[in-house]
Coordinates of C-alpha atoms in Angstrom, one line a residue:
Chain A
M1 CA 22.4 -19.2 96.0
G2 CA 19.4 -21.2 95.0
N3 CA 16.8 -18.5 95.0
I4 CA 14.3 -18.3 92.2
T5 CA 15.9 -15.4 90.3
S6 CA 19.2 -17.2 89.7
R7 CA 17.6 -20.4 88.6
F8 CA 15.3 -18.6 86.1
P9 CA 17.3 -15.6 85.2
N10 CA 15.0 -14.2 82.6
L11 CA 11.7 -15.0 84.3
I12 CA 11.8 -12.2 86.9
T13 CA 13.8 -9.1 86.3
I14 CA 13.6 -5.5 87.6
P15 CA 12.2 -4.1 84.4
K16 CA 9.5 -6.8 84.3
L17 CA 8.6 -6.0 87.9
L18 CA 8.4 -2.3 87.1
W19 CA 6.1 -3.0 84.1
L20 CA 3.9 -5.2 86.4
L21 CA 3.8 -2.5 89.0
A22 CA 2.8 0.1 86.3
G23 CA 0.0 -2.3 85.2
I24 CA -1.3 -2.6 88.8
V25 CA -1.2 1.1 89.2
I26 CA -3.2 1.6 86.0
L27 CA -5.8 -1.0 87.2
I28 CA -6.4 0.8 90.5
I29 CA -6.5 4.3 89.2
P30 CA -10.3 4.6 88.3
P31 CA -11.8 4.0 91.7
I32 CA -9.6 6.5 93.4
S33 CA -9.3 9.3 90.8
T34 CA -11.3 12.1 89.3
T35 CA -12.9 11.8 85.9
A36 CA -10.2 14.2 84.5
T37 CA -7.4 11.9 85.5
I38 CA -9.2 8.8 84.2
T39 CA -9.7 10.6 80.8
M40 CA -6.1 11.7 80.7
V41 CA -4.7 8.2 81.4
S42 CA -7.0 6.8 78.8
R43 CA -5.6 9.3 76.4
I44 CA -2.1 8.4 77.3
M45 CA -2.9 4.7 76.6
I46 CA -4.3 5.4 73.2
F47 CA -1.4 7.7 72.3
A48 CA 0.9 4.9 73.5
V49 CA -0.5 2.6 70.9
Y50 CA -0.3 5.3 68.3
A51 CA 3.4 6.0 69.2
M52 CA 4.2 2.3 69.2
A53 CA 2.8 2.0 65.7
Y54 CA 4.9 4.9 64.6
D55 CA 8.0 3.4 66.2
I56 CA 7.5 0.3 64.0
L57 CA 8.2 2.6 61.0
R58 CA 10.8 5.0 62.5
G59 CA 12.5 2.7 64.9
Y60 CA 12.3 -0.7 63.3
I61 CA 12.3 -0.4 59.5
G62 CA 13.5 3.2 59.2
I63 CA 10.8 4.9 57.3
I64 CA 10.1 8.6 58.0
H65 CA 6.4 8.9 57.7
L66 CA 5.5 12.6 57.9
G67 CA 1.8 11.9 57.3
F68 CA 1.2 9.4 60.1
A69 CA -1.7 11.5 61.3
L70 CA -3.5 10.0 58.2
F71 CA -4.2 6.8 60.2
I72 CA -5.3 8.1 63.6
G73 CA -7.2 10.9 61.9
G74 CA -8.8 8.4 59.5
G75 CA -10.0 6.2 62.3
T76 CA -11.3 9.1 64.2
Y77 CA -13.2 10.5 61.2
F78 CA -14.7 7.1 60.3
V79 CA -16.3 6.9 63.7
A80 CA -17.2 10.5 63.8
I81 CA -18.9 10.6 60.4
L82 CA -20.8 7.4 60.9
F83 CA -22.0 8.2 64.4
A84 CA -22.9 11.8 63.5
N85 CA -24.7 10.9 60.2
V86 CA -25.8 7.3 60.2
G87 CA -26.6 6.1 63.7
I88 CA -25.2 5.3 67.1
S89 CA -24.9 1.6 67.8
I90 CA -22.4 -1.2 68.2
P91 CA -22.9 -2.5 64.6
I92 CA -22.1 0.9 63.3
L93 CA -18.9 0.9 65.4
L94 CA -17.9 -2.4 63.9
L95 CA -18.6 -0.9 60.5
A96 CA -16.3 2.0 61.4
I97 CA -13.6 -0.5 62.5
V98 CA -13.8 -2.4 59.2
G99 CA -13.8 0.9 57.3
T100 CA -10.8 2.1 59.1
T101 CA -8.9 -1.1 58.5
I102 CA -9.6 -1.0 54.8
Y103 CA -8.7 2.7 54.6
S104 CA -5.4 2.1 56.5
I105 CA -4.5 -0.9 54.3
I106 CA -5.1 1.2 51.2
W107 CA -2.8 4.1 52.4
A108 CA -0.2 1.6 53.6
L109 CA -0.1 -0.1 50.1
I110 CA 0.2 3.2 48.3
V111 CA 3.0 4.4 50.5
G112 CA 4.7 1.0 50.3
K113 CA 4.7 1.3 46.5
I114 CA 6.2 4.7 46.6
A115 CA 8.8 4.0 49.4
A116 CA 10.0 1.1 47.3
K117 CA 10.9 3.5 44.4
S118 CA 12.0 6.7 46.1
G119 CA 14.4 7.5 48.9
L120 CA 14.0 8.4 52.5
L121 CA 13.5 12.1 51.9
A122 CA 11.0 11.8 49.0
T123 CA 9.0 9.3 51.0
A124 CA 8.9 11.7 53.9
M125 CA 7.7 14.5 51.6
I126 CA 5.1 12.5 49.8
T127 CA 3.6 11.2 53.1
M128 CA 3.4 14.8 54.3
A129 CA 1.6 15.7 51.1
F130 CA -0.9 12.9 51.5
A131 CA -1.8 14.0 55.0
E132 CA -2.2 17.5 53.9
I133 CA -4.5 16.4 51.1
M134 CA -6.7 14.4 53.5
R135 CA -6.8 17.3 56.0
N136 CA -7.8 19.7 53.3
M137 CA -10.5 17.4 52.0
M138 CA -12.0 17.0 55.4
E139 CA -11.9 20.7 56.0
R140 CA -13.6 21.4 52.6
W141 CA -16.2 18.6 53.0
R142 CA -18.1 20.9 55.4
T143 CA -21.6 19.5 55.0
V144 CA -20.5 16.2 56.5
T145 CA -17.4 17.0 58.7
N146 CA -18.2 20.5 59.7
G147 CA -14.7 21.5 58.8
L148 CA -12.4 23.0 61.4
D149 CA -15.2 23.4 63.9
G150 CA -15.5 19.6 64.0
L151 CA -18.2 17.1 64.8
T152 CA -19.6 16.3 68.2
F153 CA -21.3 13.0 68.6
R154 CA -22.6 10.6 71.2
V155 CA -21.2 7.1 71.6
P156 CA -23.1 3.8 72.2
A157 CA -23.2 2.2 75.6
P158 CA -21.1 0.9 77.2
F159 CA -18.5 3.1 75.7
D160 CA -20.2 6.2 77.1
N161 CA -19.0 5.2 80.6
R162 CA -15.7 6.7 81.4
T163 CA -14.5 3.9 83.6
F164 CA -15.5 1.3 81.0
M165 CA -13.7 3.3 78.4
Y166 CA -10.6 3.4 80.6
Y167 CA -10.4 -0.3 80.9
A168 CA -11.2 -0.7 77.2
C169 CA -8.2 1.5 76.5
F170 CA -6.1 -0.6 78.8
V171 CA -7.1 -3.9 77.2
F172 CA -6.5 -2.3 73.8
L173 CA -3.0 -1.2 74.8
L174 CA -2.2 -4.7 76.1
L175 CA -3.5 -6.4 73.0
M176 CA -1.7 -4.0 70.6
A177 CA 1.5 -4.1 72.6
F178 CA 1.5 -7.9 72.5
A179 CA 0.7 -8.0 68.8
L180 CA 3.4 -5.5 67.9
Y181 CA 5.9 -7.2 70.1
K182 CA 5.2 -10.5 68.4
F183 CA 5.7 -8.8 65.0
T184 CA 9.0 -7.3 66.0
T185 CA 10.4 -10.6 67.3
S186 CA 9.1 -12.6 64.3
P187 CA 11.4 -13.3 61.3
T188 CA 9.7 -10.4 59.4
G189 CA 10.6 -8.1 62.3
R190 CA 14.2 -9.2 62.0
V191 CA 14.2 -8.3 58.3
W192 CA 12.8 -4.9 59.3
Q193 CA 15.9 -4.2 61.3
A194 CA 18.1 -5.5 58.6
V195 CA 16.5 -3.1 56.2
R196 CA 16.9 -0.2 58.6
E197 CA 20.6 -1.0 59.1
N198 CA 21.5 -1.6 55.4
E199 CA 18.8 -2.2 52.9
Q200 CA 21.2 -3.2 50.1
R201 CA 22.8 -5.9 52.3
A202 CA 19.4 -7.2 53.2
V203 CA 18.6 -7.5 49.5
F204 CA 21.8 -9.3 48.7
L205 CA 21.1 -11.7 51.5
G206 CA 18.0 -12.7 49.6
Y207 CA 15.3 -10.9 51.6
D208 CA 12.3 -9.3 49.9
T209 CA 12.8 -5.9 51.5
N210 CA 9.8 -4.4 49.7
R211 CA 7.5 -7.0 51.1
A212 CA 9.0 -6.5 54.6
R213 CA 8.4 -2.8 54.3
T214 CA 4.9 -3.1 53.0
I215 CA 4.1 -5.5 56.0
A216 CA 5.6 -2.9 58.4
L217 CA 3.4 -0.2 56.8
L218 CA 0.3 -2.4 57.0
V219 CA 0.8 -3.4 60.6
S220 CA 1.6 0.1 61.9
G221 CA -1.1 1.7 59.7
V222 CA -3.9 -0.6 60.9
V223 CA -2.8 -0.3 64.5
A224 CA -2.7 3.5 64.3
G225 CA -6.1 3.5 62.6
L226 CA -7.6 1.5 65.4
A227 CA -6.0 3.9 67.9
G228 CA -8.0 6.6 66.0
V229 CA -11.2 4.6 66.5
M230 CA -10.5 4.5 70.3
F231 CA -9.6 8.2 70.2
A232 CA -12.9 9.1 68.7
L233 CA -14.8 6.9 71.3
L234 CA -12.9 8.7 74.1
N235 CA -13.2 12.3 72.8
R236 CA -16.7 12.1 71.2
F237 CA -15.4 14.8 69.0
A238 CA -13.4 15.1 65.8
N239 CA -12.0 18.0 63.9
T240 CA -9.2 18.4 61.4
D241 CA -6.6 18.7 64.2
V242 CA -6.4 14.9 64.2
L243 CA -5.1 15.1 60.6
A244 CA -2.8 18.0 61.2
M245 CA 1.0 17.9 61.0
Q246 CA 1.2 18.4 64.7
M247 CA -0.4 15.0 65.2
T248 CA 2.4 13.4 63.3
Y249 CA 5.0 15.5 65.2
N250 CA 3.4 14.2 68.4
A251 CA 3.9 10.6 67.4
M252 CA 7.6 11.4 66.6
L253 CA 8.1 13.0 69.9
Y254 CA 6.5 10.3 72.0
S255 CA 8.5 7.5 70.4
L256 CA 11.7 9.6 70.5
V257 CA 11.3 10.5 74.2
G258 CA 10.6 6.8 75.0
G259 CA 13.5 5.6 72.8
S260 CA 13.3 5.0 69.1
G261 CA 13.4 1.3 68.2
S262 CA 12.4 0.2 71.7
L263 CA 8.8 -0.7 71.2
F264 CA 7.6 -0.4 74.8
G265 CA 9.6 2.8 75.2
S266 CA 6.9 4.6 73.3
I267 CA 4.5 3.8 76.1
I268 CA 6.8 5.6 78.6
G269 CA 7.4 8.4 76.1
S270 CA 3.7 9.2 75.6
A271 CA 3.1 9.1 79.3
V272 CA 6.0 11.5 80.0
V273 CA 5.1 13.9 77.2
V274 CA 1.4 14.0 77.9
L275 CA 2.0 14.5 81.6
F276 CA 4.6 17.2 80.9
Q277 CA 2.1 18.9 78.6
N278 CA -0.6 18.8 81.3
F279 CA 1.9 20.1 83.8
L280 CA 2.8 23.1 81.6
L281 CA -0.9 23.8 81.0
D282 CA -1.5 23.8 84.8
L283 CA 1.4 26.3 85.3
R284 CA -0.4 28.9 83.2
G285 CA -2.1 30.3 86.3
V286 CA 1.3 30.6 88.1
H287 CA 3.2 32.9 85.8
F288 CA 2.2 34.6 82.5
I289 CA 5.2 33.1 80.7
F290 CA 3.4 29.8 80.8
E291 CA 0.6 31.2 78.7
R292 CA 3.2 30.5 76.0
W293 CA 3.8 27.0 77.2
L294 CA 4.5 25.9 73.6
I295 CA 8.0 27.4 74.0
F296 CA 8.8 24.8 76.6
F297 CA 7.0 22.0 74.7
G298 CA 9.0 22.9 71.6
S299 CA 12.2 23.0 73.5
L300 CA 11.6 19.4 74.5
Y301 CA 12.0 18.4 70.8
I302 CA 15.4 20.2 70.6
L303 CA 16.7 19.1 74.0
V304 CA 15.7 15.4 73.6
V305 CA 17.4 15.3 70.1
I306 CA 20.6 16.9 71.4
F307 CA 20.9 15.4 74.9
M308 CA 18.9 12.1 74.8
P309 CA 18.9 10.9 71.2
K310 CA 18.2 7.4 72.4
G311 CA 15.3 8.4 74.7
I312 CA 14.5 7.2 78.1
M313 CA 15.0 3.5 77.3
G314 CA 18.4 4.3 75.8
F315 CA 19.3 6.3 79.0
V316 CA 18.2 3.4 81.2
E317 CA 20.2 1.0 79.1
T318 CA 23.4 3.1 79.5
I319 CA 23.0 3.3 83.2
R320 CA 22.5 -0.5 83.4
E321 CA 25.5 -1.1 81.3
R322 CA 27.6 1.1 83.6
W323 CA 26.2 -0.6 86.7
K324 CA 27.0 -4.1 85.3
H325 CA 30.6 -3.0 84.5
K326 CA 31.0 -1.8 88.1
K327 CA 29.7 -5.0 89.5
G328 CA 31.8 -7.0 87.2
G329 CA 34.9 -5.0 88.1
K330 CA 34.4 -5.7 91.8
I331 CA 34.2 -9.4 91.3
Y332 CA 37.3 -9.3 89.3
E333 CA 39.1 -7.4 92.1
S334 CA 38.1 -9.8 94.8
Chain B
M1 CA -8.5 38.7 28.3
A2 CA -7.8 41.7 30.6
D3 CA -8.8 39.5 33.6
L4 CA -6.5 36.8 32.4
I5 CA -3.5 39.2 32.3
T6 CA -4.3 40.6 35.7
L7 CA -4.4 37.0 37.0
L8 CA -1.1 36.2 35.3
I9 CA 0.6 39.2 37.0
T10 CA -0.8 38.1 40.3
G11 CA 0.3 34.6 39.7
I12 CA 3.8 35.5 38.6
S13 CA 4.3 37.8 41.6
E14 CA 3.1 35.1 43.9
G15 CA 5.6 32.8 42.3
A16 CA 8.4 35.4 42.9
H17 CA 7.6 35.6 46.6
I18 CA 7.5 31.8 46.9
F19 CA 10.8 31.6 44.9
L20 CA 12.6 33.6 47.6
M21 CA 11.9 30.9 50.1
A22 CA 11.9 27.9 47.8
S23 CA 15.3 28.6 46.2
S24 CA 17.1 28.7 49.5
L25 CA 15.2 25.7 50.9
S26 CA 16.1 23.7 47.8
V27 CA 19.8 24.5 47.9
I28 CA 19.9 23.7 51.6
L29 CA 18.1 20.4 51.0
G30 CA 20.3 19.6 48.1
L31 CA 23.7 20.6 49.6
M32 CA 23.3 19.8 53.2
K33 CA 20.5 17.1 53.0
V34 CA 18.8 19.1 55.7
V35 CA 15.0 19.1 55.8
N36 CA 14.5 22.5 57.3
F37 CA 11.1 22.8 58.8
A38 CA 12.2 26.0 60.4
H39 CA 12.5 27.8 57.1
G40 CA 9.0 29.3 57.4
T41 CA 10.0 30.5 60.9
L42 CA 12.9 32.5 59.3
F43 CA 10.4 33.9 56.9
L44 CA 8.2 34.9 59.8
W45 CA 11.0 36.6 61.7
G46 CA 11.9 38.5 58.5
A47 CA 8.3 39.7 58.3
Y48 CA 8.2 40.8 62.0
A49 CA 11.6 42.4 61.9
F50 CA 10.4 44.4 58.9
Q51 CA 7.2 45.5 60.4
M52 CA 8.8 46.4 63.7
I53 CA 11.4 48.7 62.1
F54 CA 9.1 50.0 59.4
N55 CA 6.2 50.8 61.8
G56 CA 8.8 52.3 64.2
I57 CA 10.7 54.7 62.0
S58 CA 8.5 55.4 59.0
G59 CA 7.1 58.6 60.6
Q60 CA 10.5 60.0 61.4
V61 CA 12.6 59.5 58.2
N62 CA 11.9 59.6 54.5
N63 CA 9.4 56.8 53.7
T64 CA 11.5 55.1 51.0
L65 CA 14.6 55.2 53.2
A66 CA 12.7 53.8 56.2
W67 CA 11.5 51.0 53.9
L68 CA 15.0 50.2 52.6
I69 CA 16.3 50.1 56.2
S70 CA 13.5 47.8 57.2
L71 CA 14.2 45.4 54.3
L72 CA 17.9 45.4 55.4
G73 CA 16.8 44.7 59.0
A74 CA 14.8 41.7 57.8
I75 CA 17.7 40.3 55.8
V76 CA 20.1 40.8 58.8
A77 CA 17.5 39.2 61.2
G78 CA 17.2 36.2 58.9
F79 CA 21.0 35.9 58.4
I80 CA 21.8 36.1 62.2
L81 CA 19.0 33.6 63.1
G82 CA 20.3 31.3 60.2
I83 CA 23.8 31.3 61.7
I84 CA 22.5 30.5 65.2
F85 CA 20.2 27.8 63.9
E86 CA 22.9 26.1 61.9
K87 CA 25.8 26.5 64.3
V88 CA 24.0 25.7 67.5
F89 CA 21.4 23.2 66.5
I90 CA 21.5 21.7 63.0
A91 CA 25.3 21.1 62.9
R92 CA 24.8 18.5 65.6
V93 CA 22.5 16.4 63.5
Y94 CA 24.1 16.2 60.1
G95 CA 23.4 12.9 58.3
N96 CA 20.4 12.0 60.5
I97 CA 17.3 13.1 58.7
G98 CA 14.9 12.0 61.4
A99 CA 16.8 14.1 64.1
Q100 CA 16.9 17.1 61.7
I101 CA 13.2 17.0 61.2
L102 CA 12.6 16.9 64.9
I103 CA 15.1 19.6 65.8
T104 CA 13.8 22.0 63.1
I105 CA 10.2 21.3 64.2
G106 CA 11.3 22.2 67.7
L107 CA 12.9 25.4 66.4
Q108 CA 9.7 26.1 64.5
I109 CA 7.5 25.7 67.5
V110 CA 9.7 27.7 69.9
F111 CA 10.5 30.6 67.5
T112 CA 6.9 31.0 66.3
E113 CA 5.8 31.1 69.9
L114 CA 8.6 33.7 70.7
V115 CA 7.0 35.9 68.0
R116 CA 3.8 35.8 70.0
V117 CA 5.7 36.6 73.2
F118 CA 7.4 39.7 71.7
W119 CA 4.7 41.0 69.4
G120 CA 1.5 39.4 70.6
A121 CA -0.7 36.9 68.9
R122 CA -2.7 39.5 67.1
V123 CA -2.6 40.6 63.5
I124 CA -0.4 43.7 62.9
A125 CA -0.9 46.1 60.0
V126 CA 1.9 46.7 57.6
A127 CA 1.8 49.4 54.8
R128 CA 3.4 49.3 51.4
P129 CA 6.1 51.9 50.8
E130 CA 4.5 55.1 49.4
F131 CA 6.2 54.9 46.0
L132 CA 4.9 51.4 45.4
Q133 CA 1.3 52.0 46.6
G134 CA -0.2 52.8 43.2
V135 CA -2.4 50.8 40.9
S136 CA -2.5 51.3 37.2
N137 CA -5.4 50.4 34.9
F138 CA -4.6 49.8 31.2
S139 CA -8.0 49.3 29.6
G140 CA -9.2 46.8 32.1
V141 CA -5.8 45.2 33.0
I142 CA -5.2 46.1 36.6
I143 CA -1.6 46.4 37.5
V144 CA -0.7 46.6 41.2
H145 CA 2.7 48.4 41.3
Y146 CA 3.9 46.4 44.3
R147 CA 3.4 43.1 42.4
I148 CA 5.5 44.3 39.5
F149 CA 8.2 45.2 42.0
L150 CA 8.0 41.7 43.5
I151 CA 8.4 40.2 40.0
A152 CA 11.5 42.4 39.5
V153 CA 13.0 41.3 42.8
G154 CA 12.3 37.6 41.9
I155 CA 14.0 38.0 38.5
L156 CA 16.9 39.8 40.1
V157 CA 17.4 37.1 42.8
A158 CA 17.2 34.4 40.2
I159 CA 19.8 36.0 37.9
A160 CA 22.1 36.8 40.8
G161 CA 21.7 33.3 42.3
H162 CA 22.3 31.7 38.9
F163 CA 25.4 33.8 38.4
I164 CA 26.8 33.1 41.8
L165 CA 26.2 29.3 41.5
T166 CA 27.6 28.9 38.0
G167 CA 30.2 31.7 37.8
T168 CA 32.0 31.8 41.1
R169 CA 34.3 29.4 42.9
A170 CA 31.9 29.3 45.9
G171 CA 29.1 28.5 43.6
M172 CA 31.1 25.7 42.0
I173 CA 31.9 24.2 45.4
I174 CA 28.2 24.4 46.4
R175 CA 27.1 22.7 43.2
A176 CA 29.7 20.0 43.7
G177 CA 28.6 19.6 47.3
V178 CA 25.0 19.0 46.1
Q179 CA 26.3 16.2 43.9
N180 CA 28.6 14.7 46.5
S181 CA 29.6 16.6 49.7
E182 CA 31.9 13.9 51.0
M183 CA 34.0 14.1 47.9
V184 CA 34.2 17.8 48.1
G185 CA 35.4 17.5 51.7
A186 CA 37.9 14.9 50.7
L187 CA 39.4 17.4 48.3
G188 CA 40.5 19.5 51.2
I189 CA 37.7 22.0 51.1
N190 CA 36.1 23.0 54.4
I191 CA 32.6 22.0 53.3
N192 CA 31.1 22.8 56.8
R193 CA 31.9 26.4 56.3
Y194 CA 29.9 26.4 53.1
F195 CA 27.1 24.7 54.9
T196 CA 26.9 27.6 57.4
L197 CA 27.2 30.1 54.6
V198 CA 24.5 28.5 52.4
F199 CA 22.2 28.2 55.4
A200 CA 22.7 31.7 56.6
V201 CA 22.3 33.2 53.1
G202 CA 19.2 31.0 52.6
A203 CA 17.8 32.3 55.9
A204 CA 18.5 35.9 54.8
L205 CA 16.6 35.2 51.6
A206 CA 13.7 33.7 53.6
G207 CA 13.8 36.8 55.8
L208 CA 13.6 39.1 52.8
G209 CA 10.8 37.0 51.5
G210 CA 8.9 37.6 54.7
A211 CA 9.5 41.3 54.5
L212 CA 8.3 41.5 51.0
F213 CA 5.3 39.3 51.6
A214 CA 3.9 41.2 54.6
P215 CA 2.7 44.3 52.6
I216 CA 0.8 42.2 50.0
G217 CA -1.9 41.2 52.5
G218 CA -1.2 44.4 54.5
T219 CA -0.8 42.4 57.7
V220 CA 1.5 40.0 59.5
S221 CA 0.4 37.3 61.9
P222 CA 2.3 34.4 63.5
E223 CA 0.6 31.9 61.2
I224 CA 2.1 33.1 57.9
G225 CA 5.4 31.1 58.4
N226 CA 3.9 27.7 58.0
S227 CA 1.6 28.3 55.1
S228 CA 4.4 29.8 53.0
Q229 CA 6.7 26.9 54.0
L230 CA 4.4 24.3 52.7
L231 CA 4.3 26.1 49.3
A232 CA 8.1 26.3 49.3
F233 CA 8.4 22.6 50.0
I234 CA 6.0 21.9 47.1
V235 CA 8.2 24.0 44.8
V236 CA 11.3 22.2 45.9
I237 CA 9.7 18.9 44.9
I238 CA 8.4 20.2 41.6
G239 CA 11.7 21.8 40.7
G240 CA 13.9 19.0 41.9
M241 CA 15.8 19.0 45.2
G242 CA 18.9 21.1 45.1
N243 CA 18.1 22.6 41.7
F244 CA 18.2 26.4 41.8
M245 CA 16.8 27.1 38.4
G246 CA 14.3 24.3 38.8
S247 CA 12.9 26.0 41.9
A248 CA 12.6 29.3 39.9
L249 CA 10.5 27.5 37.2
G250 CA 8.6 25.6 39.8
S251 CA 7.7 28.8 41.7
L252 CA 6.6 30.4 38.5
F253 CA 4.5 27.4 37.6
L254 CA 3.0 27.1 41.1
G255 CA 2.2 30.8 41.4
V256 CA 0.4 31.0 38.1
M257 CA -1.4 27.7 38.7
M258 CA -2.6 28.8 42.1
A259 CA -3.8 32.1 40.7
L260 CA -5.7 30.4 37.9
I261 CA -7.3 27.7 40.1
G262 CA -8.1 30.2 42.8
W263 CA -10.0 32.2 40.3
T264 CA -11.8 29.3 38.6
I265 CA -12.3 26.7 41.3
P266 CA -11.4 28.3 44.6
D267 CA -12.3 25.1 46.5
L268 CA -9.3 23.4 45.0
A269 CA -6.8 26.3 45.6
L270 CA -5.0 24.4 48.4
I271 CA -5.5 20.8 47.4
A272 CA -4.3 21.3 43.8
P273 CA -0.6 22.2 44.6
V274 CA -0.3 19.4 47.2
T275 CA -1.8 16.9 44.7
L276 CA 0.6 18.1 42.1
M277 CA 3.5 17.6 44.5
A278 CA 2.3 14.0 45.2
L279 CA 2.0 13.3 41.5
V280 CA 5.5 14.7 40.7
L281 CA 7.0 12.6 43.5
I282 CA 5.3 9.4 42.2
F283 CA 6.0 9.8 38.5
R284 CA 9.0 12.2 38.3
P285 CA 10.9 12.0 41.5
Q286 CA 13.8 13.9 39.9
G287 CA 11.6 17.0 39.5
L288 CA 9.2 18.2 36.8
F289 CA 11.9 19.8 34.7
G290 CA 14.3 16.9 34.6
L291 CA 17.3 19.0 35.5
A292 CA 17.8 17.8 39.1
V293 CA 20.2 15.8 41.1
K294 CA 18.9 12.3 42.1
H295 CA 18.6 11.4 45.7

C-alpha cells in the first residue's frame, strides 16, 4: 500500500496524533470555558514543566532530590518578594527571572558537589535538609515574606489577563518540553541514562559522570525555577507551602503517574493528578468521607507504586507491545 | 547555673524521646535500606492509641495501672501497624529507594488522615500519670518528674537495645545484615523475617515514643508525627545510618543543643538542627561519631 503512513513510518503515528489533538484542545479551551477551568489548566501546564524537570533527575540520571521544592519555591519567592516590595513592572519580572536562574544554578552546583561524593540516600537526605532550611528561613523572615500567611501581590500587564496567562503557560510548556527533549536525546542525555543504569560502568567507559550529573541538576533546576516564576504570575500569591515537602512529593507523584523516565509522561501525570485532586475536592459536598479527601490522594501514591510502577506511559507501552505481538502472530499464521 | 541545669535536664529528656524514634529509624535504614517516611505516623498512632485508652479508662481503674495499660496499648498498636506496613506495603519495594519513599509517603498521608477521621482534627488533652505529675525545686533547679522518668526510659532502651544487638544471636544477625544483608541471606538465614521483626519492633518503639511524648505538651494533634520524624531523621544522619549507639549519642546531642539554642536564640531553634544535619552530611557522611557503616 502506498499511503503516506507506510512511506514515512515515523512521521505520523497514533501517539503523535493524540499529542496534536491534545494541543488543539488546549488551544480552544479559553474561549469556551470558565475562568476556573482556564486557571486550572494553566496550573496543570506549569506543574507539567515542574514534573518534567523532576523527571530529568529521577527518571534520567537517577538522583532522588527530596528538596526539589527549592526551585519552584525559589522562583515563586523571587517574583513575590520583588513585586511586593520593589515594584510591579516587566523589567522587575526580568530581574526576578535572572535572580531565579542564578539561585537555581547555585543550588544545582552545591547539590552536584555533594551528590558526587555521597550515595543516593545521603543525597536524598541532604536535599531534604536544604529545602527545610529554605522553608524555615522564609517563614522566619516575616518582615519581607509575611511567613506562613504569605504575600499577595499584583502582576504587571499583560500577565494580569487570565487568557493571556493561559497561552503564556502553553508556550512555556512547549518551549520547555522541546528544550528538555533536546537535552535527553543529546549525547549528554545518553550519558545520564548510562549513569542511572550503572555509574561505575559509565566511568570506566570514560565518561565524566560528575559533569553529566551537574548538567542534569543545572538543567532541571533552572527549568523548575522558571516554572516557579510562572507559578507566581498565575497565583499572585506566595507562602511557604511552595517550599514544603509536599511540593516535592507532588513532583514525584506527577512524574511517577506519568511514567518515570518518559519525559512527556510527566505532562499526562500532572494532568491526571491535578484533575483527580479537583474531582476529590468537588466530591466533598457529596459525602462527608470526602472531607478527608487526602486519604484517597495518599492511596494514589501507594496504588501507583504497587500496581503501575512504570506509570501511564509504561502501561500504554505494555499494551502496544501486546498488540504488536498479536498482529505479528496473525501474519505468521496466514 | 540553676537555669543551665534545668535546661540540660530538659534537653536530655528531649533527647531521650527523640532517641526512641531515631534508634529504630536508624536500624531500619541501616538494615533494610528502607527510608521510612511513615515512622512519624507510627509515632502518631502510638500517641493516639495511648490517649484513647488512657482517657477512656483512667476514671475507672487505678491511675498508674491505667497508664501502664495505655503504654502497652501504644506499643501493641505500633507493633501491629508495623507488621502491616512491612508485610503488605514495604516488602514489595525492597531495593528500590525511590518507590520506598513514595509508598511510605502515601502511608504517611493516609494514616495521618485516618487519625483525623477517627479522632477529629482537633487537639486532645492528655494528662501525665498522677505519680509523675510533680515538680521539685532544688534551690532554683526546677526538676519536672516526668522528664526524669523520660531520661530513665531512654537510658533503659539504650542499654536493652545495645545488649540485644551485641549479646544475642538475633542482634548479631541484624548487625551483620546492616553490613551486608545479601551475604547474611546467602548463609542460609531468612533475612526477610528479621526485616519484619526489626520493622515491627522499631514501630513499637515509635509507638512508645508517641505515648511518652504526648503528656509532655499535654496534648496530641495530628501534626506531631511529622515534626518528630524530621528530628529523628536528623539524628540518624548525625549518628550514622544503622548505628544504634550513634543514634543514642546523636539524640542526646540534638536534644541538648536544641534546648540551649531555644533558650538563647529561639529564632534558630528549627534551622540549627537541619543546618547541622547538612554540615554532617557534607563533611562527615559516615556520621558525627565515626562509628558508622558506610553507604
